Amino acid sequence: MQHGYTPEMLEQIKRVEASRPERLAESQAGKAFQAMSMDQRDEVLNAYHPDYTEEGRRALGIGANKGEVYPEELVDLLESRSFIEGVEVDLSKPDIETDVLVIGGGGAGTACALTAAQAGLNVIVSTKLRHGDSNTVMAEGGIQGADQEPDSPYFHYLDVIGGGHFKNDRGLVAAMTNDAPLIIEWLESLGMMFDKHPDGRMQVRHGGGTSRKRMHSAGDMTGAEIMRVLRDESRDHKDKIKVLEFSPAVELLMDENGRCAGAILNNIETATYQVVKAKSVVIATGGTGRLHYRGFACTNHYGATGDGLVMAYRAGAKLGYMESVQYHPTGTAFPEQNVGLLVTEKVRGLGGQLLNIEGEQFVFPLEPRDVESAAIIRECVGRKKGVRTPTGRLGVWLDSPLIDQLHGAGTVERELPAKYIQFKRFGIDIAKVPMLIYPTLHYQNGGITIDDKSQTTIPGLYAAGETTGGVHGHNRLMGNSLLDILVFGRRAALAAVAAIEAGDLPGAANLNHLTTYADELEAANLDRGIKSPMILPNYATDEIRAHRWNVDSPVI
Amino acid sequence: METSSQDKPMMTGDRTIPPEGARYITIYIMGQAYEIPETLTILKALEFAGFQYKRGCGCRGGICGACGTFYRKEGDHTLFTGLACQTVAEDGMILAQLPFFPANRADHAGVDMDLSPDEQINTLYPEIFRCVGCGTCTRTCPMDIDVMGYIAHFKRGDVARGAKTSFDCIMCGLCVSRCPANISQMNVAMAGRRIYAAQMMPRSEATKSRADQVREGRYEPALAELAQMSKEELKELYVGREREPDLSKPGEWMPADTTNL
């Protein structure tokens, strides 16, 4: 068992401590490390960001986005067959009929369910794990919303679109930034414990790439607080919202006009299937971190396997921006037990600085995330000034003790309680010693294409949250995903309400699209026997796999 | 078939790299012995042993409450608790996870809003007055929360303190499973925090007035104008933004250009 840093690492930390008094004085004088120009940003991105290199990517050979180049792990998953293809099932007798079927029980799905229920609709929420098991709970640092006097949705829009390299879907950016103050107000009214000043004013901070302080937080568990409040609220609406846990959707139902008509759910505990007919279907299944592109560690929840992407793509939905993946600059590199786990950007928002093995700053701490990540990779790989761990990983220092010196003793423990505990368990007091960090797979910028009403390219099918692509362009700023999920979750519900009011209903359901897709796969000679969606990752070792003998077990 | 991502061991992305010459230890998962390399967390030890989680695994980062675990060590009478994703497996550890535990949750919708915040909590969860003060909940909490303390704050009517003391709760339910008074502490705390935040914390005036402005459609013309701009025009606006100083005082700093506020 490991207890804290090794003696060698403690020796290296002395260089961080040696440079700290000077750095502290500079910070107090308002002096910061020079931020990069637009050209410098392009230079470091092109040379060091994983999205900008060819390795580990290939062209997708099937479907609406055929020819686009994506990470291989994703292409494998999309070039696959359904595991219920060819099964005889009477779809005319659904097990459940409902107004709205929400696939995914995280922040986007729950916001959608609450909004639909408030409008009087009946909602089924299907989720493969527990209600609330999602990346939402892991978002630590905050949620953006331009609700302060020197700010407005206009400036929020500029920050989002500049951070996204001007590639963002502008309609989505306008929707998100304009709704943001409404979302903050909604969360406040539901009883979310925002960090506030005594008079009720929100405590707001900068995040990477923001021009105004608009990062709202609840300690360093902002996402967890949002999720538990939304989940708790939904439990007060049991008459309208029925949550089916451990019951992921595995395939969408379509009608003969190509409109979505429901989904097949799989109870993974009893290994049984249910047919759900729904007037509207909303995909809110989150991201794909658990595909571990290029073997990168990830910050994501156990369930982040991109199931909604696969189902929607097989049904013909268009995807967008899938070539763009966000690596969070500060994933834990030490201790081993925490590798890949997120260290919130709030650490840098509070004044924490990044330092190389010499204890020198090498980058402005709040560049947009992709630029910051590329700069860290450059420092370690290009300039060879990273710190090596006993297991051979690389990292740079994140000087958290500086925060206490800037804002007073106890700030780290008070403002970053979850992170403080997480490191303390392994004998590291982040108020006294820096953290070692390295970029980690964090967020899927791309996803299912939607419009500003959360409508996908398939009638009757909506999508919200990380499973969609466009609003963040090629790079998401901190605090905009907690916002995105709630804005478009609510908008999906409002669109479902409007569709029902307009009498837009699905016809008889079928699964013909599975055969069509399988035929196209075979014709393109891409059928490698892969079945999807993945539902859960499989971390079995080679030895365990060998002992499973590749036979159908009599026990499910 | 061999090339698919599902058939490749995906341990590369989420694997602990055991140090060279790693020592193997024996742990007992629900009584059954397994050999695993030391330094793994309980969660990764189970996966190494061949378990694929359905229940009992969530964020893998100590915040979701899915992997609450009880364990003993050989020859020690003490019952320990921890999160499987945050606790390092030790030689001789005998463990079982608690992926679910029945808890009482009172429906808030029926509560009389004329009651004071503390009376609302007492109405929803009168069983808190059965607390025998044994402190088992506090000793059980994997987040080191003073669980008995916050129940006492709610009993005394100090809703603010109860809410703040319970803030780090991840709702794993370990305390609930051990309470001799049958209190579902995590749900009491959840109600307490929401009542405190919604009814007792002062509301943010700036948020309210900005939300009103949004509802009035104040920003729609400016946003529509941005939608029509070329990338170069947007770039120019982006580069020219004034950045609020890091150490600006709350509610005091205003930009020189106030046209789009």
Short mmCIF file of C-alpha atoms in Angstrom, two decimals, chain A residues 101 103 126-128 247-252 263-266 285 307-308 311 533 535:
data_model
loop_
_atom_site.label_atom_id
_atom_site.label_comp_id
_atom_site.label_asym_id
_atom_site.label_seq_id
_atom_site.Cartn_x
_atom_site.Cartn_y
_atom_site.Cartn_z
CA LEU A 101 -39.45 7.69 -22.91
CA ILE A 103 -33.20 6.96 -22.17
CA SER A 126 -34.73 4.00 -18.54
CA THR A 127 -31.26 3.79 -17.02
CA LYS A 128 -28.71 1.00 -17.02
CA SER A 247 -32.88 -1.47 -17.57
CA PRO A 248 -30.94 0.10 -20.44
CA ALA A 249 -32.51 0.67 -23.82
CA VAL A 250 -30.79 -1.56 -26.38
CA GLU A 251 -32.61 -0.57 -29.57
CA LEU A 252 -34.99 2.09 -30.85
CA ALA A 263 -37.47 1.38 -27.60
CA ILE A 264 -36.60 -2.09 -26.37
CA LEU A 265 -35.37 -2.18 -22.78
CA ASN A 266 -33.23 -4.91 -21.28
CA THR A 285 -27.14 8.53 -22.46
CA ASP A 307 -25.13 3.42 -26.10
CA GLY A 308 -27.43 6.20 -27.31
CA MET A 311 -28.82 3.13 -31.25
CA PRO A 533 -24.54 -1.24 -27.65
CA ILE A 535 -23.86 -1.22 -22.02
#
